[in-house]
PDB file of N, CA and C in Angstrom:
ATOM      1  N   CYS D1445       1.477 -18.985   4.904  1.00  0.00           N
ATOM      2  CA  CYS D1445       0.160 -19.439   5.006  1.00  0.00           C
ATOM      3  C   CYS D1445      -0.132 -19.945   6.737  1.00  0.00           C
ATOM      4  N   HIS D1446      -1.447 -19.404   7.149  1.00  0.00           N
ATOM      5  CA  HIS D1446      -1.794 -19.785   8.436  1.00  0.00           C
ATOM      6  C   HIS D1446      -2.013 -21.183   8.725  1.00  0.00           C
ATOM      7  N   HIS D1447      -1.242 -21.988   9.646  1.00  0.00           N
ATOM      8  CA  HIS D1447      -1.230 -23.295   9.461  1.00  0.00           C
ATOM      9  C   HIS D1447      -2.562 -24.030   9.781  1.00  0.00           C
ATOM     10  N   VAL D1448      -3.718 -23.281  10.415  1.00  0.00           N
ATOM     11  CA  VAL D1448      -4.971 -23.865  10.467  1.00  0.00           C
ATOM     12  C   VAL D1448      -5.976 -23.496   9.321  1.00  0.00           C
ATOM     13  N   THR D1449      -6.033 -22.128   8.897  1.00  0.00           N
ATOM     14  CA  THR D1449      -6.967 -21.797   8.074  1.00  0.00           C
ATOM     15  C   THR D1449      -6.288 -21.739   6.561  1.00  0.00           C
ATOM     16  N   GLY D1450      -5.108 -21.673   6.391  1.00  0.00           N
ATOM     17  CA  GLY D1450      -4.322 -21.983   5.191  1.00  0.00           C
ATOM     18  C   GLY D1450      -4.531 -20.623   4.602  1.00  0.00           C
ATOM     19  N   GLU D1451      -5.066 -19.472   5.268  1.00  0.00           N
ATOM     20  CA  GLU D1451      -5.101 -17.890   4.824  1.00  0.00           C
ATOM     21  C   GLU D1451      -3.842 -17.340   4.471  1.00  0.00           C
ATOM     22  N   CYS D1452      -3.380 -16.900   3.169  1.00  0.00           N
ATOM     23  CA  CYS D1452      -2.232 -16.101   3.211  1.00  0.00           C
ATOM     24  C   CYS D1452      -2.036 -15.025   4.120  1.00  0.00           C
ATOM     25  N   SER D1453      -0.595 -14.761   4.371  1.00  0.00           N
ATOM     26  CA  SER D1453      -0.082 -13.728   5.417  1.00  0.00           C
ATOM     27  C   SER D1453       0.454 -12.783   4.039  1.00  0.00           C
ATOM     28  N   CYS D1454       0.093 -11.922   3.713  1.00  0.00           N
ATOM     29  CA  CYS D1454       0.498 -10.883   2.472  1.00  0.00           C
ATOM     30  C   CYS D1454       1.534 -10.192   3.026  1.00  0.00           C
ATOM     31  N   PRO D1455       2.664  -9.838   2.391  1.00  0.00           N
ATOM     32  CA  PRO D1455       3.656  -8.922   2.664  1.00  0.00           C
ATOM     33  C   PRO D1455       2.960  -7.369   2.325  1.00  0.00           C
ATOM     34  N   PRO D1456       3.690  -6.428   2.946  1.00  0.00           N
ATOM     35  CA  PRO D1456       2.913  -5.123   2.720  1.00  0.00           C
ATOM     36  C   PRO D1456       2.780  -4.748   1.407  1.00  0.00           C
ATOM     37  N   GLY D1457       1.559  -4.337   1.083  1.00  0.00           N
ATOM     38  CA  GLY D1457       1.374  -3.626  -0.361  1.00  0.00           C
ATOM     39  C   GLY D1457       0.634  -4.849  -1.095  1.00  0.00           C
ATOM     40  N   TRP D1458       0.281  -5.952  -0.443  1.00  0.00           N
ATOM     41  CA  TRP D1458      -0.157  -6.832  -1.324  1.00  0.00           C
ATOM     42  C   TRP D1458      -1.485  -7.391  -0.538  1.00  0.00           C
ATOM     43  N   THR D1459      -2.494  -8.070  -1.169  1.00  0.00           N
ATOM     44  CA  THR D1459      -3.699  -8.110  -0.633  1.00  0.00           C
ATOM     45  C   THR D1459      -4.543  -9.318  -1.459  1.00  0.00           C
ATOM     46  N   GLY D1460      -5.751  -9.881  -0.967  1.00  0.00           N
ATOM     47  CA  GLY D1460      -6.267 -11.093  -1.559  1.00  0.00           C
ATOM     48  C   GLY D1460      -5.878 -12.409  -1.050  1.00  0.00           C
ATOM     49  N   HIS D1461      -6.673 -13.366  -1.470  1.00  0.00           N
ATOM     50  CA  HIS D1461      -6.458 -14.619  -0.988  1.00  0.00           C
ATOM     51  C   HIS D1461      -5.204 -15.263  -1.431  1.00  0.00           C
ATOM     52  N   ASP D1462      -4.789 -14.936  -2.438  1.00  0.00           N
ATOM     53  CA  ASP D1462      -3.421 -15.451  -2.835  1.00  0.00           C
ATOM     54  C   ASP D1462      -2.394 -14.399  -2.731  1.00  0.00           C
ATOM     55  N   CYS D1463      -2.661 -13.171  -2.199  1.00  0.00           N
ATOM     56  CA  CYS D1463      -1.759 -12.267  -2.262  1.00  0.00           C
ATOM     57  C   CYS D1463      -1.091 -11.691  -3.512  1.00  0.00           C
ATOM     58  N   LYS D1464      -1.925 -11.561  -4.639  1.00  0.00           N
ATOM     59  CA  LYS D1464      -1.659 -11.348  -5.908  1.00  0.00           C
ATOM     60  C   LYS D1464      -2.313 -10.084  -6.417  1.00  0.00           C
ATOM     61  N   HIS D1465      -3.080  -9.253  -5.157  1.00  0.00           N
ATOM     62  CA  HIS D1465      -3.436  -7.861  -5.820  1.00  0.00           C
ATOM     63  C   HIS D1465      -2.697  -6.948  -4.951  1.00  0.00           C
ATOM     64  N   PRO D1466      -2.245  -5.629  -5.648  1.00  0.00           N
ATOM     65  CA  PRO D1466      -1.425  -5.013  -4.938  1.00  0.00           C
ATOM     66  C   PRO D1466      -2.731  -3.814  -4.098  1.00  0.00           C
ATOM     67  N   CYS D1467      -2.430  -3.184  -3.144  1.00  0.00           N
ATOM     68  CA  CYS D1467      -3.269  -2.256  -2.590  1.00  0.00           C
ATOM     69  C   CYS D1467      -4.192  -1.545  -3.408  1.00  0.00           C
ATOM     70  N   SER D1468      -5.175  -0.985  -3.183  1.00  0.00           N
ATOM     71  CA  SER D1468      -6.057  -0.076  -4.153  1.00  0.00           C
ATOM     72  C   SER D1468      -5.392   1.167  -4.044  1.00  0.00           C
ATOM     73  N   SER D1469      -5.666   2.001  -4.850  1.00  0.00           N
ATOM     74  CA  SER D1469      -4.975   3.478  -4.925  1.00  0.00           C
ATOM     75  C   SER D1469      -5.282   4.304  -3.404  1.00  0.00           C
ATOM     76  N   GLY D1470      -4.275   4.642  -2.731  1.00  0.00           N
ATOM     77  CA  GLY D1470      -4.656   5.364  -1.355  1.00  0.00           C
ATOM     78  C   GLY D1470      -4.450   4.728  -0.505  1.00  0.00           C
ATOM     79  N   ARG D1471      -4.140   3.346  -0.571  1.00  0.00           N
ATOM     80  CA  ARG D1471      -3.798   2.513   0.582  1.00  0.00           C
ATOM     81  C   ARG D1471      -2.481   1.842   0.554  1.00  0.00           C
ATOM     82  N   TRP D1472      -1.887   1.721   1.573  1.00  0.00           N
ATOM     83  CA  TRP D1472      -0.589   1.158   1.720  1.00  0.00           C
ATOM     84  C   TRP D1472      -0.455   0.161   3.005  1.00  0.00           C
ATOM     85  N   GLY D1473       0.556  -0.639   3.007  1.00  0.00           N
ATOM     86  CA  GLY D1473       1.086  -1.418   4.113  1.00  0.00           C
ATOM     87  C   GLY D1473       0.388  -2.763   4.210  1.00  0.00           C
ATOM     88  N   ARG D1474       0.850  -3.786   5.414  1.00  0.00           N
ATOM     89  CA  ARG D1474       0.063  -4.785   5.745  1.00  0.00           C
ATOM     90  C   ARG D1474      -1.132  -4.691   5.746  1.00  0.00           C
ATOM     91  N   GLY D1475      -1.838  -5.401   4.920  1.00  0.00           N
ATOM     92  CA  GLY D1475      -3.215  -5.682   4.969  1.00  0.00           C
ATOM     93  C   GLY D1475      -3.820  -4.302   4.394  1.00  0.00           C
ATOM     94  N   CYS D1476      -3.106  -3.515   3.739  1.00  0.00           N
ATOM     95  CA  CYS D1476      -3.582  -2.234   3.005  1.00  0.00           C
ATOM     96  C   CYS D1476      -4.270  -1.279   4.092  1.00  0.00           C
ATOM     97  N   ALA D1477      -3.834  -1.623   5.419  1.00  0.00           N
ATOM     98  CA  ALA D1477      -4.400  -1.098   6.278  1.00  0.00           C
ATOM     99  C   ALA D1477      -4.147   0.646   6.443  1.00  0.00           C
ATOM    100  N   ASN D1478      -3.169   1.409   5.802  1.00  0.00           N
ATOM    101  CA  ASN D1478      -2.890   2.537   5.968  1.00  0.00           C
ATOM    102  C   ASN D1478      -3.371   3.420   4.798  1.00  0.00           C
ATOM    103  N   SER D1479      -3.603   4.599   5.096  1.00  0.00           N
ATOM    104  CA  SER D1479      -4.180   5.467   4.072  1.00  0.00           C
ATOM    105  C   SER D1479      -2.749   6.553   3.597  1.00  0.00           C
ATOM    106  N   CYS D1480      -2.775   6.874   2.241  1.00  0.00           N
ATOM    107  CA  CYS D1480      -1.472   7.553   1.756  1.00  0.00           C
ATOM    108  C   CYS D1480      -1.657   8.962   2.615  1.00  0.00           C
ATOM    109  N   ALA D1481      -0.650   9.823   3.042  1.00  0.00           N
ATOM    110  CA  ALA D1481      -0.765  10.770   3.478  1.00  0.00           C
ATOM    111  C   ALA D1481       0.037  11.986   2.566  1.00  0.00           C
ATOM    112  N   CYS D1482      -0.140  11.699   1.155  1.00  0.00           N
ATOM    113  CA  CYS D1482       0.193  12.683   0.388  1.00  0.00           C
ATOM    114  C   CYS D1482      -0.864  13.998   0.116  1.00  0.00           C
ATOM    115  N   ASP D1483      -0.057  15.024  -0.218  1.00  0.00           N
ATOM    116  CA  ASP D1483      -0.980  16.028  -0.381  1.00  0.00           C
ATOM    117  C   ASP D1483      -1.143  16.366  -1.914  1.00  0.00           C
ATOM    118  N   GLY D1484      -0.559  17.670  -2.277  1.00  0.00           N
ATOM    119  CA  GLY D1484      -0.899  18.036  -3.676  1.00  0.00           C
ATOM    120  C   GLY D1484      -0.208  17.106  -4.695  1.00  0.00           C
ATOM    121  N   GLY D1485      -0.619  17.404  -5.970  1.00  0.00           N
ATOM    122  CA  GLY D1485      -0.259  16.357  -7.047  1.00  0.00           C
ATOM    123  C   GLY D1485      -0.957  15.198  -7.142  1.00  0.00           C
ATOM    124  N   ASP D1486      -1.571  14.551  -6.035  1.00  0.00           N
ATOM    125  CA  ASP D1486      -2.172  13.205  -6.087  1.00  0.00           C
ATOM    126  C   ASP D1486      -1.529  12.161  -6.927  1.00  0.00           C
ATOM    127  N   GLY D1487      -0.178  11.925  -6.640  1.00  0.00           N
ATOM    128  CA  GLY D1487       0.641  11.187  -7.494  1.00  0.00           C
ATOM    129  C   GLY D1487       0.346   9.661  -6.727  1.00  0.00           C
ATOM    130  N   GLY D1488      -0.201   9.450  -5.579  1.00  0.00           N
ATOM    131  CA  GLY D1488      -0.499   8.242  -5.002  1.00  0.00           C
ATOM    132  C   GLY D1488       0.727   8.148  -4.185  1.00  0.00           C
ATOM    133  N   CYS D1489       0.827   6.773  -3.550  1.00  0.00           N
ATOM    134  CA  CYS D1489       2.059   6.562  -2.855  1.00  0.00           C
ATOM    135  C   CYS D1489       2.509   5.070  -2.950  1.00  0.00           C
ATOM    136  N   ASP D1490       3.584   4.829  -2.611  1.00  0.00           N
ATOM    137  CA  ASP D1490       3.920   3.235  -2.692  1.00  0.00           C
ATOM    138  C   ASP D1490       3.232   2.169  -1.931  1.00  0.00           C
ATOM    139  N   PRO D1491       2.784   1.047  -2.589  1.00  0.00           N
ATOM    140  CA  PRO D1491       1.826   0.438  -1.770  1.00  0.00           C
ATOM    141  C   PRO D1491       2.267  -0.436  -0.549  1.00  0.00           C
ATOM    142  N   ALA D1492       3.701  -0.563  -0.649  1.00  0.00           N
ATOM    143  CA  ALA D1492       4.570  -1.335   0.393  1.00  0.00           C
ATOM    144  C   ALA D1492       5.056  -0.275   1.411  1.00  0.00           C
ATOM    145  N   THR D1493       5.460   0.914   1.196  1.00  0.00           N
ATOM    146  CA  THR D1493       6.342   1.771   2.047  1.00  0.00           C
ATOM    147  C   THR D1493       5.466   3.257   2.423  1.00  0.00           C
ATOM    148  N   GLY D1494       4.159   3.650   1.507  1.00  0.00           N
ATOM    149  CA  GLY D1494       3.845   4.759   1.964  1.00  0.00           C
ATOM    150  C   GLY D1494       4.272   5.852   1.529  1.00  0.00           C
ATOM    151  N   THR D1495       5.541   5.623   0.897  1.00  0.00           N
ATOM    152  CA  THR D1495       6.259   6.764   0.316  1.00  0.00           C
ATOM    153  C   THR D1495       5.576   7.500  -0.952  1.00  0.00           C
ATOM    154  N   CYS D1496       5.324   8.850  -0.842  1.00  0.00           N
ATOM    155  CA  CYS D1496       4.615   9.430  -1.950  1.00  0.00           C
ATOM    156  C   CYS D1496       5.070   9.717  -3.124  1.00  0.00           C
ATOM    157  N   SER D1497       4.375   9.503  -4.284  1.00  0.00           N
ATOM    158  CA  SER D1497       4.772   9.650  -5.742  1.00  0.00           C
ATOM    159  C   SER D1497       4.277  11.034  -6.298  1.00  0.00           C
ATOM    160  N   CYS D1498       5.262  11.965  -6.305  1.00  0.00           N
ATOM    161  CA  CYS D1498       4.661  13.124  -6.548  1.00  0.00           C
ATOM    162  C   CYS D1498       4.562  13.612  -8.220  1.00  0.00           C
ATOM    163  N   GLN D1499       3.546  14.220  -8.576  1.00  0.00           N
ATOM    164  CA  GLN D1499       3.298  14.625  -9.804  1.00  0.00           C
ATOM    165  C   GLN D1499       4.134  15.613 -10.208  1.00  0.00           C
ATOM    166  N   PRO D1500       4.554  15.834 -11.275  1.00  0.00           N
ATOM    167  CA  PRO D1500       5.451  16.866 -11.811  1.00  0.00           C
ATOM    168  C   PRO D1500       5.040  18.378 -11.524  1.00  0.00           C
ATOM    169  N   GLY D1501       5.934  19.223 -11.036  1.00  0.00           N
ATOM    170  CA  GLY D1501       5.689  20.362 -10.282  1.00  0.00           C
ATOM    171  C   GLY D1501       5.273  20.332  -8.513  1.00  0.00           C
ATOM    172  N   PHE D1502       5.439  19.010  -8.301  1.00  0.00           N
ATOM    173  CA  PHE D1502       5.055  19.044  -6.603  1.00  0.00           C
ATOM    174  C   PHE D1502       6.478  18.271  -6.009  1.00  0.00           C
ATOM    175  N   THR D1503       6.761  18.619  -4.880  1.00  0.00           N
ATOM    176  CA  THR D1503       8.057  17.853  -3.943  1.00  0.00           C
ATOM    177  C   THR D1503       7.784  17.808  -2.693  1.00  0.00           C
ATOM    178  N   GLY D1504       8.813  17.498  -1.874  1.00  0.00           N
ATOM    179  CA  GLY D1504       8.451  17.204  -0.510  1.00  0.00           C
ATOM    180  C   GLY D1504       8.003  15.870  -0.269  1.00  0.00           C
ATOM    181  N   GLN D1505       8.122  15.578   1.354  1.00  0.00           N
ATOM    182  CA  GLN D1505       7.656  14.160   1.578  1.00  0.00           C
ATOM    183  C   GLN D1505       6.219  13.846   1.508  1.00  0.00           C
ATOM    184  N   HIS D1506       5.457  15.065   1.502  1.00  0.00           N
ATOM    185  CA  HIS D1506       4.210  14.648   1.161  1.00  0.00           C
ATOM    186  C   HIS D1506       3.587  15.718   0.105  1.00  0.00           C
ATOM    187  N   CYS D1507       4.568  15.672  -0.978  1.00  0.00           N
ATOM    188  CA  CYS D1507       3.959  16.222  -2.121  1.00  0.00           C
ATOM    189  C   CYS D1507       3.409  17.685  -2.080  1.00  0.00           C
ATOM    190  N   GLN D1508       3.600  18.421  -0.646  1.00  0.00           N
ATOM    191  CA  GLN D1508       2.952  19.772  -0.534  1.00  0.00           C
ATOM    192  C   GLN D1508       3.731  20.712  -1.232  1.00  0.00           C
TER     193      GLN D1508
END
């Protein structure tokens, strides 16, 4: 927590006043500031690392 404001400093993939909420779909990283770069399959991405989660039938770094 911030020593003056008491605001939590959330780890990558988490957000909210108490860091109990995962990033919303399509977002990832510290403060959920990054957008997923996943193409076909729309399996989303890991909220902490941004690694794509491909749907069946799709493969590759970006599910292309």
